[in-house]
Amino acid sequence: MPGCIAGLFACVYRDGEVHTIEAWYNIAMKQYKHGMTGTHKARSGVFDEGAHDLLAQVNSSLAIDSFLARYDLLGSIAHAKMLGKTGIVSAKDSAKLVKGLNSILKDLDAGTLELPAEEDIHMAMEAALSDRIGAVAGKLHVARSRNDQVALDMQLFIIDASGKIVEEIGDLLETLARRAQKHIATVMPAYTHLQRAQPVLFSHHLMAYAFMFERDAARFESVRKNARKCPLGAGACTGTTFPIDREFVARELGFDSVTENSLDAVSSRDSHLEFLFAASVLQTHLSRLAEELILWSSHEFGFVRFSDKVTTGSSIMPQKRNLDGAELIRGKAGRAAGNLMSLLTAVKGLPMAYNKDLQEDKEPLLSGYRTAKDSAKLMTLMLEEMTIDDVAMRKATEAPGSFLLATELADYLASKGMAFREAHHLVGEAVKEATLLGVGLENFTPEDFARLSSLIEGDVYSWLNVDNAIERRSVPGGTSKSSVRAQIRTIRRRINALRKTRN
Ligand code: ARG
């Protein structure tokens, strides 16, 4: 029974079919069996009998690689045009191939394509074409191999998928910049070692993530750029004897150039690895932010609250408002890193040129794409649905026992000529004393300060103030309002630049 593939990334099941592992397995088994019988196109006359069911099952990839359907068709259309243009097939046959392939593309886009059961997406598409236009379909695969075909499909997927992730990151950056702008003056404690360290603007904290995500977008842009070499024409491994026009195919498909070495073209998975690396760094950044959202929304912090839309409940504890979305984003960092590891390990130690191990690239790539795209989108939604508690944040920043202004006092003494190391020690003693008294350093009297050091004068009190401590850090990249505003401007410029390169 053929599955129904609706849209680009739809699974192979018919609508409404139960998506269990068993259902997947049963459908796949039927496809494998069918795919490995006498009608199977990849089994030439060299075989007398069909393959064992178990090999058929392990060997088949249709249940997974059907997400390549659109790219496979686009690649075949360009190839069929080139075959006609170079006279490798007649103009009439080329036109028939292109027309047939376009009609499959139309059904694919309409969500009505019935995928014939074959070993993989490439064989399934050839079978679909032969169902529509008959024996002439057999002319499509001249001067091409599934090895360069799959390399092409994946390259097109990676270019497309990277662009889509960049778009999601663009939205995320915009939300971060907007929220930072709106809460420009909200103060909170900056933490090191998860201990309160110094006062910081909440907007500065948000912009820290914006710069991480901006680098992620740049990484995906570079993946896109590096993938713009067309591998078609490499054949099985050594090129082809037919007078193909590789540049024409490359231009038709929007590539910048063609790959330079046929063995490399069919056996390298650099773009895949770069994509998975970019995806796992992005997921790591998303995971760090997710972790903070979970902490901040806890009763212990109470800095933010999330709307019902992005909050989940408990089946037993009625009071619970859990942040499952953030936890899943954090959890999926393991999956993202695993995807990279699984492909790195599969590629390591492969002799030239194509080996079937490379079929194992599909699952990590598809999972990497979906995970990155969905997680970035969900993070944007969560940030939009977050309410800030300015009062709670300020309270944590000014709490006497937190001593967030201790560095200010040390800096004050250093600015009056004391060696910083000495000031650091002296303020440590002051903190010890203040802790015993249960007060903050700003509560010391002029006499307390005089006992500490003769360098301390009345102006010390203006240093021991959260807002002043923040504003004094107007160094580029610092936490003052003017610095954060400059950061927001920088990110907005980069969002615009990203959008321009995309269009
Ligand atoms: N399904 C295969 C893959 O994804 C296509 C290439 C098959 N090539 C071969 N020589 N068996 O890698």
Short mmCIF file of C-alpha atoms and ligand atoms in Angstrom, two decimals:
data_model
loop_
_atom_site.label_atom_id
_atom_site.label_comp_id
_atom_site.label_asym_id
_atom_site.label_seq_id
_atom_site.Cartn_x
_atom_site.Cartn_y
_atom_site.Cartn_z
CA MET A 1 0.00 0.00 0.00
CA PRO A 2 1.53 3.28 -1.00
CA GLY A 3 1.60 6.05 1.56
CA CYS A 4 0.28 9.53 0.85
CA ILE A 5 2.75 12.33 1.02
CA ALA A 6 1.18 15.69 1.66
CA GLY A 7 3.43 18.70 1.35
CA LEU A 8 7.15 18.86 1.70
CA PHE A 9 7.75 17.32 5.08
CA ALA A 10 4.63 15.23 5.52
CA CYS A 11 5.10 11.66 6.60
CA VAL A 12 4.29 8.71 4.38
CA TYR A 13 1.05 7.72 6.08
CA ARG A 14 -2.39 8.42 4.81
CA ASP A 15 -4.33 11.11 6.69
CA GLY A 16 -5.96 9.79 9.81
CA GLU A 17 -3.77 6.70 10.03
CA VAL A 18 -2.45 6.00 13.51
CA HIS A 19 1.13 7.18 13.74
CA THR A 20 2.51 4.41 15.92
CA ILE A 21 5.87 2.74 15.51
CA GLU A 22 3.96 -0.42 14.56
CA ALA A 23 2.00 1.39 11.83
CA TRP A 24 5.23 2.87 10.52
CA TYR A 25 6.88 -0.54 10.59
CA ASN A 26 4.00 -2.31 8.82
CA ILE A 27 3.76 0.23 6.04
CA ALA A 28 7.51 0.28 5.67
CA MET A 29 7.65 -3.54 5.56
CA LYS A 30 5.15 -3.63 2.69
CA GLN A 31 7.20 -1.06 0.85
CA TYR A 32 10.42 -2.94 1.42
CA LYS A 33 8.94 -6.21 0.24
CA HIS A 34 7.52 -4.66 -2.85
CA GLY A 35 10.64 -2.65 -3.42
CA MET A 36 12.91 -5.67 -3.33
CA THR A 37 10.92 -7.95 -5.62
CA GLY A 38 11.55 -8.48 -9.31
CA THR A 39 10.03 -5.12 -10.27
CA HIS A 40 12.58 -3.27 -8.16
CA LYS A 41 14.52 -0.91 -10.43
CA ALA A 42 17.79 -1.01 -8.52
CA ARG A 43 18.09 -4.81 -8.92
CA SER A 44 19.55 -5.45 -12.34
CA GLY A 45 19.62 -8.68 -14.32
CA VAL A 46 22.57 -9.82 -12.27
CA PHE A 47 20.19 -11.12 -9.58
CA ASP A 48 18.27 -14.39 -9.83
CA GLU A 49 16.15 -13.86 -6.74
CA GLY A 50 14.88 -11.14 -4.42
CA ALA A 51 16.66 -9.99 -1.28
CA HIS A 52 15.80 -11.33 2.16
CA ASP A 53 13.02 -9.39 3.88
CA LEU A 54 15.32 -8.35 6.67
CA LEU A 55 17.86 -6.81 4.31
CA ALA A 56 15.02 -5.16 2.40
CA GLN A 57 13.77 -3.67 5.64
CA VAL A 58 17.12 -2.32 6.79
CA ASN A 59 18.09 -1.12 3.32
CA SER A 60 14.94 0.87 2.58
CA SER A 61 14.74 4.57 3.35
CA LEU A 62 11.46 5.65 1.78
CA ALA A 63 9.74 5.96 5.14
CA ILE A 64 12.34 8.61 6.02
CA ASP A 65 13.65 10.24 2.86
CA SER A 66 10.24 11.16 1.42
CA PHE A 67 10.90 14.65 2.83
CA LEU A 68 13.26 15.03 -0.13
CA ALA A 69 10.47 14.53 -2.68
CA ARG A 70 10.31 18.15 -3.82
CA TYR A 71 14.06 18.59 -4.15
CA ASP A 72 14.31 15.28 -5.99
CA LEU A 73 11.71 16.44 -8.50
CA LEU A 74 13.32 19.84 -8.99
CA GLY A 75 16.70 18.16 -9.55
CA SER A 76 15.17 15.72 -12.03
CA ILE A 77 13.44 18.52 -13.94
CA ALA A 78 16.74 20.39 -14.34
CA HIS A 79 18.50 17.15 -15.34
CA ALA A 80 15.78 16.26 -17.89
CA LYS A 81 16.00 19.75 -19.44
CA MET A 82 19.77 19.42 -19.69
CA LEU A 83 19.47 15.99 -21.34
CA GLY A 84 17.34 17.58 -24.06
CA LYS A 85 19.54 20.66 -24.43
CA THR A 86 22.70 18.60 -24.90
CA GLY A 87 21.00 16.08 -27.21
CA ILE A 88 21.66 13.16 -24.83
CA VAL A 89 17.92 12.45 -25.22
CA SER A 90 15.71 13.87 -27.97
CA ALA A 91 13.96 17.19 -27.44
CA LYS A 92 10.66 15.33 -27.57
CA ASP A 93 11.65 12.85 -24.85
CA SER A 94 13.07 15.63 -22.72
CA ALA A 95 9.77 17.52 -22.98
CA LYS A 96 7.84 14.37 -22.01
CA LEU A 97 10.08 13.84 -18.98
CA VAL A 98 9.74 17.46 -17.85
CA LYS A 99 5.98 17.43 -18.31
CA GLY A 100 5.60 14.18 -16.37
CA LEU A 101 7.83 15.41 -13.55
CA ASN A 102 5.91 18.69 -13.36
CA SER A 103 2.63 16.84 -13.04
CA ILE A 104 4.09 14.86 -10.10
CA LEU A 105 5.28 18.13 -8.55
CA LYS A 106 1.79 19.58 -8.89
CA ASP A 107 0.26 16.63 -7.05
CA LEU A 108 2.97 16.76 -4.41
CA ASP A 109 2.25 20.45 -3.77
CA ALA A 110 -1.49 19.75 -3.69
CA GLY A 111 -0.92 16.99 -1.13
CA THR A 112 -2.46 14.30 -3.32
CA LEU A 113 0.60 12.40 -4.49
CA GLU A 114 0.51 8.64 -3.98
CA LEU A 115 4.11 7.56 -3.47
CA PRO A 116 4.84 4.25 -5.16
CA ALA A 117 6.48 1.73 -2.84
CA GLU A 118 10.17 1.59 -3.70
CA GLU A 119 13.48 1.35 -1.91
CA ASP A 120 13.99 5.09 -1.60
CA ILE A 121 12.59 8.42 -2.75
CA HIS A 122 14.66 8.43 -5.95
CA MET A 123 13.34 5.06 -7.10
CA ALA A 124 9.81 6.01 -5.99
CA MET A 125 9.90 9.16 -8.12
CA GLU A 126 11.15 7.26 -11.14
CA ALA A 127 8.37 4.70 -10.64
CA ALA A 128 5.78 7.50 -10.31
CA LEU A 129 7.07 8.97 -13.56
CA SER A 130 6.89 5.67 -15.33
CA ASP A 131 3.27 5.23 -14.11
CA ARG A 132 2.48 8.56 -15.79
CA ILE A 133 4.50 8.61 -19.01
CA GLY A 134 5.43 4.98 -19.58
CA ALA A 135 8.74 3.56 -20.84
CA VAL A 136 10.29 6.93 -21.73
CA ALA A 137 10.65 7.49 -17.96
CA GLY A 138 13.53 5.01 -18.13
CA LYS A 139 15.57 7.65 -20.03
CA LEU A 140 15.69 10.04 -17.07
CA HIS A 141 18.48 8.31 -15.21
CA VAL A 142 21.05 8.47 -18.00
CA ALA A 143 24.29 10.28 -17.03
CA ARG A 144 23.21 10.29 -13.38
CA SER A 145 23.45 8.03 -10.35
CA ARG A 146 21.49 7.95 -7.13
CA ASN A 147 24.79 8.87 -5.51
CA ASP A 148 25.03 12.32 -7.09
CA GLN A 149 21.23 12.60 -7.03
CA VAL A 150 20.96 12.17 -3.27
CA ALA A 151 23.90 14.53 -2.74
CA LEU A 152 22.01 17.12 -4.80
CA ASP A 153 18.70 16.59 -2.97
CA MET A 154 20.33 16.98 0.40
CA GLN A 155 22.25 20.06 -0.71
CA LEU A 156 18.99 21.69 -1.84
CA PHE A 157 17.33 20.70 1.43
CA ILE A 158 20.16 22.16 3.50
CA ILE A 159 20.04 25.47 1.61
CA ASP A 160 16.28 25.68 2.03
CA ALA A 161 16.23 24.53 5.65
CA SER A 162 19.03 26.92 6.67
CA GLY A 163 17.11 29.82 5.14
CA LYS A 164 13.96 28.87 7.04
CA ILE A 165 15.85 28.67 10.32
CA VAL A 166 17.43 32.08 9.66
CA GLU A 167 13.91 33.48 9.22
CA GLU A 168 12.86 32.04 12.60
CA ILE A 169 15.97 33.46 14.25
CA GLY A 170 15.15 36.84 12.67
CA ASP A 171 11.75 36.80 14.42
CA LEU A 172 13.38 35.76 17.67
CA LEU A 173 15.88 38.64 17.44
CA GLU A 174 13.11 41.09 16.74
CA THR A 175 11.18 39.94 19.81
CA LEU A 176 14.27 40.15 22.01
CA ALA A 177 15.07 43.65 20.74
CA ARG A 178 11.46 44.79 21.22
CA ARG A 179 11.23 43.41 24.76
CA ALA A 180 14.63 44.90 25.64
CA GLN A 181 13.50 48.29 24.33
CA LYS A 182 10.26 48.13 26.32
CA HIS A 183 11.97 47.13 29.58
CA ILE A 184 15.08 49.18 28.99
CA ALA A 185 15.31 50.42 32.60
CA THR A 186 14.30 47.30 34.52
CA VAL A 187 17.08 46.25 36.89
CA MET A 188 17.96 42.77 38.06
CA PRO A 189 20.91 41.03 39.65
CA ALA A 190 23.59 39.76 37.27
CA TYR A 191 24.74 36.33 38.43
CA THR A 192 28.03 34.54 38.34
CA HIS A 193 28.11 30.97 39.67
CA LEU A 194 24.36 31.53 40.13
CA GLN A 195 25.21 33.86 43.04
CA ARG A 196 24.09 37.48 42.91
CA ALA A 197 27.03 39.45 41.52
CA GLN A 198 26.34 43.02 40.30
CA PRO A 199 23.31 45.06 39.21
CA VAL A 200 22.48 44.77 35.52
CA LEU A 201 19.70 45.91 33.21
CA PHE A 202 17.24 43.16 32.31
CA SER A 203 17.41 44.53 28.77
CA HIS A 204 21.19 43.95 28.76
CA HIS A 205 20.57 40.34 29.81
CA LEU A 206 18.07 39.85 26.97
CA MET A 207 20.47 41.38 24.46
CA ALA A 208 23.18 38.91 25.51
CA TYR A 209 20.97 36.22 24.01
CA ALA A 210 20.24 38.36 20.97
CA PHE A 211 23.95 38.43 20.12
CA MET A 212 24.22 34.65 20.55
CA PHE A 213 21.28 34.08 18.24
CA GLU A 214 22.61 36.62 15.77
CA ARG A 215 25.81 34.57 15.51
CA ASP A 216 23.65 31.47 15.03
CA ALA A 217 21.90 33.13 12.11
CA ALA A 218 25.30 34.03 10.64
CA ARG A 219 26.39 30.41 11.02
CA PHE A 220 23.32 29.19 9.11
CA GLU A 221 23.96 31.83 6.45
CA SER A 222 27.46 30.47 6.05
CA VAL A 223 26.08 26.90 5.80
CA ARG A 224 23.83 28.12 2.99
CA LYS A 225 26.70 29.81 1.24
CA ASN A 226 29.04 26.81 1.48
CA ALA A 227 26.34 24.47 0.16
CA ARG A 228 25.92 26.35 -3.10
CA LYS A 229 27.93 23.91 -5.25
CA CYS A 230 25.97 21.51 -7.41
CA PRO A 231 27.10 17.86 -7.12
CA LEU A 232 25.00 16.55 -10.03
CA GLY A 233 27.25 15.19 -12.76
CA ALA A 234 29.55 13.34 -10.39
CA GLY A 235 27.71 10.17 -11.40
CA ALA A 236 28.26 7.09 -9.28
CA CYS A 237 31.80 8.18 -8.42
CA THR A 238 33.93 9.16 -11.43
CA GLY A 239 31.80 11.53 -13.52
CA THR A 240 30.15 10.48 -16.78
CA THR A 241 31.03 9.79 -20.40
CA PHE A 242 27.97 11.70 -21.64
CA PRO A 243 28.41 15.33 -22.77
CA ILE A 244 26.40 16.80 -19.88
CA ASP A 245 26.19 20.52 -19.09
CA ARG A 246 26.77 20.75 -15.36
CA GLU A 247 26.78 24.55 -15.30
CA PHE A 248 23.33 24.62 -16.88
CA VAL A 249 21.88 22.32 -14.19
CA ALA A 250 23.61 24.34 -11.48
CA ARG A 251 22.13 27.59 -12.82
CA GLU A 252 18.64 26.07 -13.17
CA LEU A 253 18.71 25.07 -9.52
CA GLY A 254 20.16 28.34 -8.21
CA PHE A 255 23.65 27.08 -7.33
CA ASP A 256 26.70 29.33 -7.65
CA SER A 257 28.98 26.70 -9.17
CA VAL A 258 29.60 22.95 -9.52
CA THR A 259 31.62 20.64 -7.27
CA GLU A 260 35.21 20.16 -8.38
CA ASN A 261 35.83 16.46 -7.73
CA SER A 262 33.38 13.63 -8.37
CA LEU A 263 34.64 11.33 -5.58
CA ASP A 264 34.39 14.19 -3.09
CA ALA A 265 30.96 15.21 -4.40
CA VAL A 266 29.31 11.84 -3.73
CA SER A 267 31.04 10.96 -0.49
CA SER A 268 31.42 14.17 1.52
CA ARG A 269 28.84 15.33 4.01
CA ASP A 270 30.46 18.62 5.08
CA SER A 271 27.37 20.76 4.54
CA HIS A 272 25.32 18.29 6.53
CA LEU A 273 27.79 18.40 9.40
CA GLU A 274 28.02 22.19 9.29
CA PHE A 275 24.23 22.38 9.37
CA LEU A 276 24.04 20.03 12.35
CA PHE A 277 26.80 21.93 14.15
CA ALA A 278 24.98 25.24 13.59
CA ALA A 279 21.77 23.59 14.80
CA SER A 280 23.36 22.22 17.93
CA VAL A 281 24.96 25.56 18.88
CA LEU A 282 21.60 27.26 18.31
CA GLN A 283 19.86 24.65 20.45
CA THR A 284 22.47 25.09 23.17
CA HIS A 285 21.79 28.83 23.22
CA LEU A 286 18.04 28.27 23.22
CA SER A 287 18.50 25.77 26.02
CA ARG A 288 20.40 28.27 28.16
CA LEU A 289 17.66 30.85 27.75
CA ALA A 290 15.02 28.18 28.42
CA GLU A 291 16.81 27.32 31.65
CA GLU A 292 16.70 30.95 32.76
CA LEU A 293 13.02 31.30 31.92
CA ILE A 294 12.33 28.22 34.05
CA LEU A 295 14.35 29.66 36.94
CA TRP A 296 12.90 33.16 36.64
CA SER A 297 9.32 31.90 36.59
CA SER A 298 9.87 29.71 39.68
CA HIS A 299 8.43 30.78 43.02
CA GLU A 300 11.99 31.20 44.30
CA PHE A 301 12.83 33.90 41.73
CA GLY A 302 9.40 35.23 40.77
CA PHE A 303 10.89 37.56 38.13
CA VAL A 304 8.54 36.66 35.28
CA ARG A 305 5.20 34.99 34.65
CA PHE A 306 3.99 33.24 31.52
CA SER A 307 0.49 33.34 30.07
CA ASP A 308 -1.75 30.28 30.00
CA LYS A 309 -0.98 29.90 26.30
CA VAL A 310 2.57 28.79 27.00
CA THR A 311 2.02 27.10 30.36
CA THR A 312 1.15 23.48 31.06
CA GLY A 313 -0.66 21.85 34.00
CA SER A 314 -0.17 18.78 36.15
CA SER A 315 -2.49 15.78 36.10
CA ILE A 316 -2.43 15.61 39.90
CA MET A 317 -1.32 18.96 41.40
CA PRO A 318 -3.97 21.56 40.60
CA GLN A 319 -1.77 24.54 41.47
CA LYS A 320 0.93 23.74 38.91
CA ARG A 321 1.85 26.05 36.04
CA ASN A 322 4.72 24.31 34.37
CA LEU A 323 6.95 25.56 31.59
CA ASP A 324 7.09 22.35 29.56
CA GLY A 325 7.92 24.24 26.35
CA ALA A 326 11.13 25.63 27.83
CA GLU A 327 11.99 22.26 29.36
CA LEU A 328 11.55 20.57 25.99
CA ILE A 329 13.71 23.18 24.26
CA ARG A 330 16.34 22.48 26.91
CA GLY A 331 15.91 18.71 26.58
CA LYS A 332 16.21 18.82 22.82
CA ALA A 333 19.74 20.22 23.13
CA GLY A 334 20.68 16.59 23.75
CA ARG A 335 18.97 15.53 20.55
CA ALA A 336 20.64 18.31 18.56
CA ALA A 337 24.12 17.39 19.78
CA GLY A 338 23.29 13.71 19.22
CA ASN A 339 22.33 14.38 15.61
CA LEU A 340 25.74 15.94 14.99
CA MET A 341 27.54 13.11 16.78
CA SER A 342 25.68 10.39 14.90
CA LEU A 343 26.61 11.76 11.48
CA LEU A 344 30.21 12.61 12.44
CA THR A 345 30.60 9.03 13.60
CA ALA A 346 28.94 7.58 10.49
CA VAL A 347 31.27 9.51 8.17
CA LYS A 348 34.45 8.80 10.08
CA GLY A 349 36.51 6.02 8.52
CA LEU A 350 34.52 5.75 5.26
CA PRO A 351 36.68 4.76 2.31
CA MET A 352 36.13 6.57 -0.99
CA ALA A 353 33.60 7.06 -2.41
CA TYR A 354 29.85 6.49 -1.76
CA ASN A 355 28.98 3.93 0.93
CA LYS A 356 25.48 3.07 2.11
CA ASP A 357 26.43 4.30 5.58
CA LEU A 358 25.70 7.74 4.12
CA GLN A 359 21.98 6.96 3.92
CA GLU A 360 22.09 7.43 7.69
CA ASP A 361 22.38 11.19 7.17
CA LYS A 362 18.62 11.62 6.63
CA GLU A 363 17.26 11.15 10.14
CA PRO A 364 19.70 13.49 11.91
CA LEU A 365 19.26 16.17 9.24
CA LEU A 366 15.47 16.08 9.29
CA SER A 367 15.37 15.91 13.07
CA GLY A 368 17.99 18.70 13.28
CA TYR A 369 15.91 20.94 11.05
CA ARG A 370 12.60 20.35 12.80
CA THR A 371 14.09 20.70 16.25
CA ALA A 372 15.87 23.97 15.46
CA LYS A 373 12.96 25.55 13.62
CA ASP A 374 10.26 24.58 16.12
CA SER A 375 12.39 25.46 19.14
CA ALA A 376 13.29 28.93 17.81
CA LYS A 377 9.63 29.59 17.01
CA LEU A 378 8.43 28.36 20.39
CA MET A 379 11.03 30.49 22.16
CA THR A 380 9.79 33.58 20.31
CA LEU A 381 6.22 32.79 21.39
CA MET A 382 7.25 32.27 25.00
CA LEU A 383 9.10 35.60 25.11
CA GLU A 384 6.03 37.33 23.68
CA GLU A 385 3.87 35.72 26.37
CA MET A 386 6.14 36.68 29.29
CA THR A 387 5.16 39.32 31.88
CA ILE A 388 7.99 41.01 33.77
CA ASP A 389 7.83 41.72 37.52
CA ASP A 390 10.03 44.83 37.77
CA VAL A 391 9.41 45.14 41.49
CA ALA A 392 10.55 41.60 42.31
CA MET A 393 13.65 42.08 40.19
CA ARG A 394 14.56 45.35 41.90
CA LYS A 395 13.93 43.83 45.32
CA ALA A 396 16.39 41.02 44.54
CA THR A 397 18.91 43.59 43.29
CA GLU A 398 18.67 45.83 46.36
CA ALA A 399 18.35 43.09 48.99
CA PRO A 400 20.88 44.03 51.73
CA GLY A 401 22.35 40.53 52.10
CA SER A 402 23.14 40.31 48.36
CA PHE A 403 25.90 42.95 48.45
CA LEU A 404 25.59 43.65 44.74
CA LEU A 405 27.34 46.99 45.33
CA ALA A 406 30.49 45.58 46.98
CA THR A 407 32.45 45.94 43.73
CA GLU A 408 31.35 49.59 43.60
CA LEU A 409 32.95 50.27 46.97
CA ALA A 410 36.18 48.55 45.87
CA ASP A 411 36.13 50.56 42.62
CA TYR A 412 35.50 53.74 44.63
CA LEU A 413 38.57 53.11 46.79
CA ALA A 414 40.66 52.24 43.70
CA SER A 415 39.53 55.48 42.07
CA LYS A 416 40.78 57.34 45.18
CA GLY A 417 44.24 55.81 44.76
CA MET A 418 44.13 52.58 46.79
CA ALA A 419 45.52 49.48 45.02
CA PHE A 420 42.56 47.46 43.84
CA ARG A 421 43.77 44.27 45.55
CA GLU A 422 43.91 46.11 48.87
CA ALA A 423 40.47 47.64 48.28
CA HIS A 424 39.12 44.19 47.41
CA HIS A 425 40.34 42.81 50.74
CA LEU A 426 39.09 45.77 52.75
CA VAL A 427 35.61 45.65 51.24
CA GLY A 428 35.51 41.93 52.01
CA GLU A 429 35.96 42.83 55.66
CA ALA A 430 33.24 45.48 55.37
CA VAL A 431 30.88 42.86 53.90
CA LYS A 432 31.68 40.56 56.84
CA GLU A 433 30.79 43.33 59.26
CA ALA A 434 27.63 44.35 57.38
CA THR A 435 26.51 40.71 57.33
CA LEU A 436 26.79 40.58 61.13
CA LEU A 437 24.79 43.80 61.40
CA GLY A 438 22.24 42.60 58.80
CA VAL A 439 22.59 45.76 56.67
CA GLY A 440 23.84 46.69 53.21
CA LEU A 441 27.06 48.67 52.61
CA GLU A 442 24.97 51.68 51.65
CA ASN A 443 23.58 51.67 55.21
CA PHE A 444 27.01 52.31 56.75
CA THR A 445 27.26 55.66 58.51
CA PRO A 446 30.03 58.17 57.59
CA GLU A 447 31.71 57.10 60.84
CA ASP A 448 31.58 53.40 59.84
CA PHE A 449 33.20 54.34 56.54
CA ALA A 450 35.81 56.55 58.22
CA ARG A 451 36.85 53.57 60.36
CA LEU A 452 37.23 51.50 57.21
CA SER A 453 39.41 53.97 55.29
CA SER A 454 40.27 57.65 55.45
CA LEU A 455 39.89 57.74 51.64
CA ILE A 456 36.11 57.37 51.90
CA GLU A 457 34.14 60.62 51.74
CA GLY A 458 30.51 61.67 51.45
CA ASP A 459 30.42 61.02 47.72
CA VAL A 460 30.61 57.28 48.41
CA TYR A 461 26.83 57.15 48.80
CA SER A 462 26.26 58.06 45.17
CA TRP A 463 28.43 55.06 44.21
CA LEU A 464 26.42 52.76 46.45
CA ASN A 465 23.29 53.02 44.35
CA VAL A 466 22.00 50.37 41.96
CA ASP A 467 20.96 52.74 39.16
CA ASN A 468 24.20 54.71 39.35
CA ALA A 469 26.23 51.49 39.33
CA ILE A 470 24.47 50.52 36.11
CA GLU A 471 24.75 53.93 34.43
CA ARG A 472 28.45 54.19 35.26
CA ARG A 473 29.04 51.14 33.03
CA SER A 474 28.73 53.07 29.82
CA VAL A 475 31.72 51.34 28.25
CA PRO A 476 30.83 49.78 24.85
CA GLY A 477 29.14 46.46 25.59
CA GLY A 478 28.41 47.53 29.18
CA THR A 479 25.05 47.55 30.91
CA SER A 480 24.22 51.29 30.92
CA LYS A 481 21.00 52.33 29.16
CA SER A 482 22.92 54.08 26.38
CA SER A 483 25.03 50.99 25.77
CA VAL A 484 21.97 48.74 25.65
CA ARG A 485 20.27 51.15 23.24
CA ALA A 486 23.33 50.92 20.99
CA GLN A 487 23.14 47.12 21.19
CA ILE A 488 19.47 47.17 20.19
CA ARG A 489 20.35 49.38 17.21
CA THR A 490 23.13 46.98 16.18
CA ILE A 491 20.83 43.96 16.35
CA ARG A 492 18.11 45.78 14.38
CA ARG A 493 20.65 46.64 11.67
CA ARG A 494 21.70 42.99 11.52
CA ILE A 495 18.09 41.78 11.31
CA ASN A 496 17.62 44.08 8.30
CA ALA A 497 20.85 42.86 6.71
CA LEU A 498 19.78 39.23 7.21
CA ARG A 499 16.42 39.93 5.60
CA LYS A 500 18.11 41.66 2.66
CA THR A 501 20.44 38.72 1.94
CA ARG A 502 17.43 36.42 2.08
CA ASN A 503 15.42 38.41 -0.47
N1 ARG B 1 18.97 6.16 -0.59
C1 ARG B 1 20.34 6.34 -0.84
C2 ARG B 1 20.93 7.34 0.16
O1 ARG B 1 20.21 8.03 0.76
C3 ARG B 1 20.54 6.87 -2.22
C4 ARG B 1 21.85 6.52 -2.83
C5 ARG B 1 21.92 5.05 -3.08
N2 ARG B 1 23.10 4.69 -3.74
C6 ARG B 1 23.52 3.42 -3.84
N3 ARG B 1 24.63 3.23 -4.48
N4 ARG B 1 22.86 2.43 -3.32
O2 ARG B 1 22.12 7.42 0.35
#
